[in-house]
Coordinates of C-alpha atoms in Angstrom, one line a residue:
M59 CA 141.0 -82.2 82.5
R60 CA 138.6 -79.4 81.7
W61 CA 134.9 -80.0 81.3
D62 CA 132.4 -77.2 80.8
A63 CA 128.7 -77.5 81.1
Q64 CA 127.3 -77.4 77.6
A65 CA 123.9 -77.8 76.0
L66 CA 122.8 -81.5 76.2
Q67 CA 123.4 -83.4 73.0
P68 CA 122.0 -86.8 72.0
A69 CA 124.2 -89.6 73.4
L70 CA 126.4 -91.2 70.8
V71 CA 125.2 -94.7 71.7
D72 CA 121.5 -95.2 71.4
D73 CA 120.4 -97.7 74.1
A74 CA 116.9 -97.0 75.1
T75 CA 116.7 -100.1 77.2
A76 CA 119.7 -99.2 79.4
P77 CA 118.7 -98.4 83.0
A78 CA 119.8 -95.0 84.2
A79 CA 122.3 -94.8 87.0
A80 CA 122.4 -91.8 89.3
P81 CA 125.7 -89.9 89.0
L82 CA 127.8 -89.9 92.1
L83 CA 128.6 -86.2 91.8
P84 CA 127.3 -83.1 89.9
M85 CA 129.8 -83.5 87.0
A86 CA 130.1 -80.5 84.6
G87 CA 129.2 -81.5 81.0
L88 CA 127.4 -84.6 82.1
L89 CA 125.0 -86.0 79.5
R90 CA 123.9 -89.1 81.3
S91 CA 125.1 -91.9 83.6
I92 CA 124.1 -95.4 82.6
S93 CA 124.8 -99.1 83.4
T94 CA 123.9 -102.0 81.2
P95 CA 123.8 -105.8 81.7
E96 CA 126.7 -106.2 79.2
F97 CA 128.9 -104.2 81.5
A98 CA 127.7 -105.5 84.8
G99 CA 129.1 -103.6 87.8
I100 CA 130.3 -100.6 85.7
T101 CA 128.6 -97.2 85.3
F102 CA 129.5 -95.0 82.4
H103 CA 129.3 -91.2 82.9
E104 CA 129.0 -89.7 79.4
V105 CA 130.3 -86.1 79.3
T106 CA 131.0 -83.5 76.7
A107 CA 134.6 -82.3 77.0
K108 CA 135.8 -78.7 76.2
S109 CA 139.3 -79.9 75.6
V110 CA 141.0 -83.3 75.1
L111 CA 144.6 -82.3 74.5
N112 CA 146.5 -82.2 77.8
K113 CA 149.8 -80.4 78.1
V114 CA 152.4 -82.4 80.0
P115 CA 154.1 -80.3 82.7
P116 CA 157.5 -79.1 81.6
Q117 CA 159.2 -80.7 84.6
S118 CA 158.0 -84.1 83.6
T119 CA 160.5 -86.7 82.4
M120 CA 158.1 -88.2 79.9
P121 CA 159.2 -88.2 76.2
F122 CA 156.1 -86.5 74.9
G123 CA 154.5 -83.1 75.4
W124 CA 150.8 -83.8 75.0
T125 CA 148.4 -86.6 76.0
I126 CA 144.8 -87.6 75.3
N127 CA 142.7 -89.7 77.6
P128 CA 139.3 -90.3 76.1
Y129 CA 138.3 -92.2 79.3
R130 CA 138.8 -91.6 83.0
G131 CA 138.7 -94.6 85.2
C132 CA 139.4 -98.0 83.7
S133 CA 137.6 -101.4 83.7
H134 CA 140.9 -103.2 83.5
A135 CA 141.1 -103.0 87.4
C136 CA 144.9 -103.5 87.6
V137 CA 145.5 -103.5 91.3
Y138 CA 148.8 -101.7 90.9
C139 CA 147.7 -99.0 88.6
F140 CA 149.6 -95.8 89.4
A141 CA 146.7 -93.7 87.9
R142 CA 144.2 -94.6 90.6
K143 CA 144.8 -91.3 92.6
S144 CA 143.7 -89.3 89.6
H145 CA 140.1 -90.5 90.0
S146 CA 139.9 -88.7 93.4
Y147 CA 140.2 -85.4 91.4
L148 CA 136.6 -86.2 90.3
D149 CA 135.4 -87.0 93.8
F150 CA 135.5 -90.7 93.2
D151 CA 137.6 -93.0 95.3
S152 CA 140.8 -94.5 93.9
G153 CA 139.7 -98.1 94.7
L154 CA 136.5 -99.7 93.4
D155 CA 135.3 -96.4 91.9
F156 CA 138.3 -96.3 89.7
D157 CA 137.4 -99.8 88.4
S158 CA 133.7 -99.2 88.0
Q159 CA 132.9 -95.5 87.4
V160 CA 134.2 -94.7 83.9
V161 CA 133.9 -91.2 82.5
V162 CA 133.5 -91.2 78.7
K163 CA 134.3 -88.1 76.7
V164 CA 131.8 -88.8 74.0
N165 CA 132.8 -85.8 71.8
A166 CA 136.5 -86.5 72.1
A167 CA 137.1 -86.8 68.3
Q168 CA 135.1 -83.7 67.4
V169 CA 136.9 -81.6 70.0
L170 CA 140.3 -82.9 69.0
R171 CA 139.8 -82.1 65.3
A172 CA 139.0 -78.5 66.3
E173 CA 142.1 -78.3 68.6
L174 CA 144.4 -79.7 66.0
G175 CA 143.1 -77.3 63.4
R176 CA 144.2 -74.2 65.3
A177 CA 147.0 -72.2 63.7
S178 CA 148.9 -72.4 66.9
W179 CA 149.2 -76.2 66.9
R180 CA 152.8 -77.3 66.3
H181 CA 152.2 -80.9 65.4
E182 CA 154.0 -82.2 68.5
H183 CA 153.9 -85.9 69.5
V184 CA 150.7 -86.8 71.3
A185 CA 150.6 -89.9 73.5
L186 CA 147.5 -92.1 74.3
G187 CA 147.3 -94.7 77.1
T188 CA 149.4 -92.7 79.5
N189 CA 146.8 -92.6 82.3
T190 CA 143.9 -95.0 81.5
D191 CA 143.7 -97.5 78.7
P192 CA 142.1 -96.2 75.5
Y193 CA 141.3 -99.7 74.5
Q194 CA 139.5 -100.8 77.7
R195 CA 136.2 -102.6 77.3
A196 CA 134.3 -99.3 77.0
E197 CA 136.0 -98.6 73.7
G198 CA 134.0 -101.6 72.2
R199 CA 130.9 -99.7 73.0
Y200 CA 131.8 -96.0 72.3
Q201 CA 134.4 -96.5 69.5
L202 CA 136.2 -93.2 70.2
M203 CA 139.6 -94.3 69.0
P204 CA 139.0 -94.5 65.2
G205 CA 137.9 -90.8 65.1
I206 CA 140.9 -89.8 67.3
I207 CA 143.4 -91.7 65.1
E208 CA 141.9 -90.1 62.0
A209 CA 142.0 -86.6 63.5
L210 CA 145.7 -87.0 64.5
A211 CA 146.8 -88.5 61.2
S212 CA 144.9 -86.1 59.0
S213 CA 146.4 -83.1 60.8
G214 CA 149.9 -84.4 60.4
T215 CA 150.4 -85.1 64.2
P216 CA 152.7 -87.9 65.3
F217 CA 151.2 -90.1 68.0
S218 CA 151.7 -93.2 70.1
I219 CA 149.4 -95.6 71.8
L220 CA 150.1 -97.8 74.9
T221 CA 147.5 -100.4 75.8
K222 CA 146.8 -103.8 77.3
G223 CA 143.6 -104.0 75.2
T224 CA 143.5 -106.5 72.4
L225 CA 140.6 -104.4 70.9
L226 CA 143.5 -102.5 69.3
S227 CA 143.4 -105.2 66.6
R228 CA 140.2 -103.7 65.3
D229 CA 142.0 -100.6 64.3
I230 CA 145.1 -102.2 62.6
P231 CA 144.0 -101.2 59.1
L232 CA 143.4 -97.7 60.2
L233 CA 146.8 -97.5 62.0
Q234 CA 148.5 -98.9 58.8
E235 CA 146.9 -96.0 56.9
A236 CA 147.9 -93.5 59.5
A237 CA 151.5 -94.7 59.5
Q238 CA 151.7 -93.7 55.8
S239 CA 151.0 -90.1 56.8
V240 CA 152.7 -89.6 60.2
P241 CA 155.1 -91.3 62.5
V242 CA 153.3 -93.8 64.8
G243 CA 154.5 -95.6 67.8
L244 CA 152.6 -98.6 69.3
G245 CA 153.3 -100.2 72.7
I246 CA 151.8 -103.1 74.6
S247 CA 151.9 -103.4 78.3
L248 CA 152.8 -107.0 79.4
A249 CA 154.9 -107.8 82.4
M250 CA 154.2 -111.4 83.4
M251 CA 153.4 -114.8 81.8
D252 CA 152.0 -116.4 84.9
E253 CA 148.3 -116.6 84.0
D254 CA 147.1 -117.1 87.6
L255 CA 149.0 -114.1 88.9
Q256 CA 147.9 -112.0 85.9
A257 CA 144.2 -112.9 86.4
A258 CA 144.4 -112.0 90.1
I259 CA 146.2 -108.7 89.7
E260 CA 144.9 -107.5 86.3
P261 CA 141.4 -109.1 86.4
G262 CA 139.9 -107.1 83.6
T263 CA 142.6 -107.4 81.0
P264 CA 143.2 -109.9 78.2
G265 CA 145.6 -112.7 79.2
P266 CA 149.3 -112.8 78.4
R267 CA 148.8 -115.1 75.4
A268 CA 146.2 -112.8 73.9
R269 CA 148.5 -109.8 74.2
L270 CA 151.4 -111.8 72.6
R271 CA 149.1 -112.5 69.7
L272 CA 148.4 -108.8 69.4
V273 CA 152.1 -108.1 69.3
S274 CA 152.5 -110.6 66.5
R275 CA 149.6 -109.2 64.5
L276 CA 150.9 -105.7 64.7
R277 CA 154.3 -106.8 63.5
E278 CA 152.8 -108.9 60.7
A279 CA 150.9 -105.8 59.6
G280 CA 154.2 -103.9 59.2
L281 CA 153.7 -101.8 62.3
P282 CA 156.2 -101.3 65.2
C283 CA 155.4 -102.7 68.6
G284 CA 157.4 -102.1 71.7
V285 CA 156.5 -103.8 75.0
M286 CA 156.6 -102.1 78.5
A287 CA 157.2 -104.9 80.9
M288 CA 156.0 -102.9 83.9
P289 CA 155.5 -103.4 86.6
I290 CA 157.8 -106.2 87.7
L291 CA 156.4 -107.3 91.1
P292 CA 159.0 -108.0 93.8
Y293 CA 158.9 -111.6 95.0
L294 CA 156.0 -112.4 92.6
S295 CA 157.2 -111.9 89.0
D296 CA 161.0 -111.2 89.4
S297 CA 162.5 -114.6 89.4
D298 CA 165.0 -115.7 86.7
E299 CA 162.4 -118.2 85.5
A300 CA 159.7 -115.6 85.2
L301 CA 161.9 -113.0 83.5
D302 CA 163.4 -115.6 81.1
S303 CA 159.9 -116.8 80.1
L304 CA 158.7 -113.2 79.6
F305 CA 161.5 -112.0 77.4
A306 CA 161.6 -115.3 75.4
S307 CA 157.9 -114.9 74.7
L308 CA 158.2 -111.3 73.7
A309 CA 161.1 -112.1 71.4
A310 CA 159.1 -115.0 69.8
A311 CA 156.1 -112.6 69.3
G312 CA 158.4 -110.2 67.4
A313 CA 158.4 -107.2 69.8
T314 CA 160.7 -104.5 68.5
G315 CA 161.9 -103.5 71.9
V316 CA 161.2 -103.9 75.6
T317 CA 161.7 -101.9 78.8
A318 CA 161.1 -103.2 82.3
G319 CA 161.0 -101.7 85.8
A320 CA 159.8 -102.4 89.3
L321 CA 156.4 -101.7 90.8
Y322 CA 155.7 -98.0 91.5
L323 CA 153.5 -97.4 94.6
R324 CA 152.3 -93.8 94.7
P325 CA 149.7 -92.7 97.3
G326 CA 146.3 -93.9 96.3
T327 CA 147.7 -97.0 94.6
R328 CA 149.8 -98.0 97.6
E329 CA 146.8 -98.5 99.9
W330 CA 144.8 -100.5 97.3
F331 CA 147.8 -102.7 96.4
M332 CA 148.9 -103.4 100.0
A333 CA 145.3 -104.4 100.9
W334 CA 145.3 -106.8 98.0
L335 CA 148.7 -108.1 99.0
A336 CA 147.5 -108.7 102.6
R337 CA 144.6 -110.7 101.3
N338 CA 146.5 -112.8 98.7
H339 CA 150.1 -112.9 99.9
P340 CA 150.2 -112.0 103.6
A341 CA 153.7 -113.3 104.0
L342 CA 155.0 -110.6 101.7
V343 CA 153.5 -107.6 103.4
G344 CA 156.5 -107.0 105.7
K345 CA 159.0 -107.4 102.8
Y346 CA 157.1 -104.9 100.7
R347 CA 157.0 -102.4 103.6
R348 CA 160.7 -102.6 104.0
L349 CA 161.4 -102.5 100.3
Y350 CA 159.2 -99.4 99.8
N351 CA 160.3 -97.6 103.0
G352 CA 162.4 -94.5 102.2
P353 CA 164.3 -92.3 104.6
K354 CA 161.2 -90.2 105.3
G355 CA 158.8 -93.1 105.6
P356 CA 156.7 -95.1 103.0
G357 CA 157.9 -94.2 99.5
S358 CA 156.7 -94.7 95.9
Y359 CA 159.8 -96.4 94.6
A360 CA 161.5 -99.6 95.5
D361 CA 164.8 -99.5 97.3
P362 CA 167.7 -98.5 94.9
G363 CA 169.6 -101.7 95.7
Y364 CA 166.6 -103.7 94.6
R365 CA 166.1 -101.6 91.4
K366 CA 169.8 -102.0 90.5
W367 CA 169.6 -105.8 91.0
L368 CA 166.5 -106.0 88.9
A369 CA 168.1 -103.8 86.2
Q370 CA 171.0 -106.3 86.0
R371 CA 168.7 -109.3 85.6
V372 CA 166.6 -107.5 83.0
A373 CA 169.7 -106.5 81.0
F374 CA 170.9 -110.1 81.1
F375 CA 167.7 -111.6 79.7
K376 CA 167.3 -108.8 77.1
R377 CA 170.7 -109.7 75.8
R378 CA 170.0 -113.4 75.9
H379 CA 166.9 -112.9 73.7
G380 CA 168.3 -110.4 71.3
F381 CA 166.7 -107.1 72.5
P382 CA 168.6 -103.8 72.1
P383 CA 169.4 -101.7 75.2
S384 CA 166.7 -99.2 76.2
A385 CA 167.0 -95.5 75.4
A386 CA 166.1 -92.9 78.0
F387 CA 164.3 -90.7 75.5
A388 CA 163.8 -87.8 77.9
H389 CA 167.3 -88.0 79.4
E390 CA 169.7 -89.2 76.7
E391 CA 172.3 -86.7 77.9
L392 CA 172.5 -88.3 81.3
Q393 CA 175.2 -90.8 82.1
R394 CA 174.0 -94.3 82.8
D395 CA 175.4 -97.8 83.2
S396 CA 174.7 -99.3 79.8
G397 CA 175.4 -102.8 81.2
T398 CA 172.5 -102.6 83.6
E399 CA 170.3 -99.8 82.3
F400 CA 170.1 -98.6 85.9
H401 CA 170.0 -95.0 86.8
P402 CA 169.8 -93.8 90.5
D403 CA 166.9 -91.4 89.6
P404 CA 163.8 -93.7 89.1
R405 CA 162.2 -91.0 87.0
V406 CA 164.7 -91.7 84.3
E407 CA 163.7 -95.3 84.3
E408 CA 160.1 -94.3 83.9
A409 CA 161.0 -92.2 80.8
R410 CA 162.5 -95.2 79.0
Y411 CA 160.1 -96.3 76.4
P412 CA 160.9 -99.4 74.2
Q413 CA 161.9 -99.2 70.6
G414 CA 158.8 -99.1 68.5
S415 CA 156.5 -97.5 71.1
M416 CA 157.4 -93.9 70.3
P417 CA 157.0 -92.2 66.8
D418 CA 160.2 -92.5 64.8
R419 CA 161.8 -89.1 65.0
R420 CA 164.2 -89.7 62.2
G421 CA 161.8 -88.5 59.5
P422 CA 162.5 -85.4 57.4
E423 CA 162.1 -82.2 59.5
G424 CA 159.2 -80.1 58.5
A425 CA 158.1 -82.5 55.7
E426 CA 154.6 -81.9 54.4
P427 CA 152.4 -84.8 55.8
R428 CA 150.7 -87.0 53.2
K429 CA 147.0 -86.6 53.0
F430 CA 145.2 -89.1 55.2
T431 CA 142.2 -90.8 53.7
S432 CA 140.6 -93.6 55.7
E433 CA 139.1 -96.6 53.9
S434 CA 138.7 -98.7 57.0
G435 CA 134.9 -98.1 57.5
H436 CA 135.2 -96.5 61.0
R437 CA 132.6 -93.9 60.1
L438 CA 129.9 -96.5 60.3
S439 CA 127.2 -95.7 62.9
G440 CA 124.4 -97.3 64.8
S441 CA 123.9 -101.1 64.4
A442 CA 126.4 -101.2 61.6
R443 CA 129.1 -99.9 63.9
R444 CA 128.3 -102.5 66.5
L445 CA 128.6 -105.2 63.8
H446 CA 131.9 -103.8 62.7
D447 CA 133.2 -104.3 66.3
G448 CA 134.4 -107.7 67.4
G449 CA 137.9 -108.0 66.1
H450 CA 139.3 -107.9 69.6
D451 CA 140.0 -111.0 71.7
R452 CA 137.0 -112.1 73.8
E453 CA 139.2 -113.1 76.7
V454 CA 138.7 -109.5 77.9
R455 CA 135.1 -110.3 78.8
R456 CA 135.8 -112.9 81.4
N457 CA 135.4 -110.5 84.3
P458 CA 133.1 -107.6 84.3
R459 CA 134.6 -105.8 87.3
Q460 CA 137.8 -104.3 86.1
G461 CA 140.4 -101.4 86.2
V462 CA 143.4 -99.5 84.6
Q463 CA 146.8 -99.3 83.2
G464 CA 149.0 -96.7 81.6
A465 CA 151.9 -94.5 82.2
L466 CA 151.2 -91.0 83.4
F467 CA 149.0 -87.9 82.8

């Protein structure tokens, strides 16, 4: 991420009554830091960004070359979120700060339009939702995504969105328009149907049923929708009953594809998750330590034996409910056991995105993109924009202290 100190601009959201909150660090490009009663416990740090397109390192296994993250930090507060460590790069901690100190790139759409307009831009696939959720609660306030979607579509740039946020439903008309111009992939993150477990470990997210309704709405709108059933939590959400319920529900909702994998515990996430586990499931602490103990000490990935066992169960329930096998988009040339979808390199598992979640690459090479003209009203501003918001499921408001989701970068 690159921020440069720039001349102060008026904040995009006019809220004269919002009490100011002192920033925790001298952040370059900072316009203001605020907290409001509507988002109790959360501080927004509004910044101007110099760049919003992030190049994915060439050694990455991810099936995309560029990402956009309009927010840093995430009010979804998913205890297991792998992206927690990234908040320490801003001198925040990877625990409660990640959940409650949200950086907002208020000029993201304007900067993106300039970047996509450069002669050097090659219209490569851009992924959103790979680090923090672009449809977390803050999006209801700042409404950055409509401008970002419009900029990508009007420039002829294929894109994908991965989210837990049902606020995505607000932008379905805009996404339908965009899909007429460029390939679009849409993915929903949903890995458990147990509402008590979900509320405990993903306290700021919409519940499973709300996300299933979103999958159905996207499919009814003629849009693709894959589901990333990650992470599957060892001893908590990996039983046959839990997996059967999950895949049956996804099939009934009309998901175009699904991938699943075990919990990933990188440093920064591991400490936060294990503290949660000790408070809520102390009997499992020893099992997790053994399961995530590699030859050189604590590791990020579950034991290969467990991952292979889980892959076998996932493959079985996917077949039972009519889902196609997953494709390892970044490693299609590698040999893998098509019966289990297991690969000894866990990075290959991470690179498997479900059908529908990535832009369809079968379109004509070099075809001139259709001109994108939005009619969905997202240029509304001020009070009119706030009235236009509200299409998302209100379940998301049940807990104001919340955190993150995503995939990488």
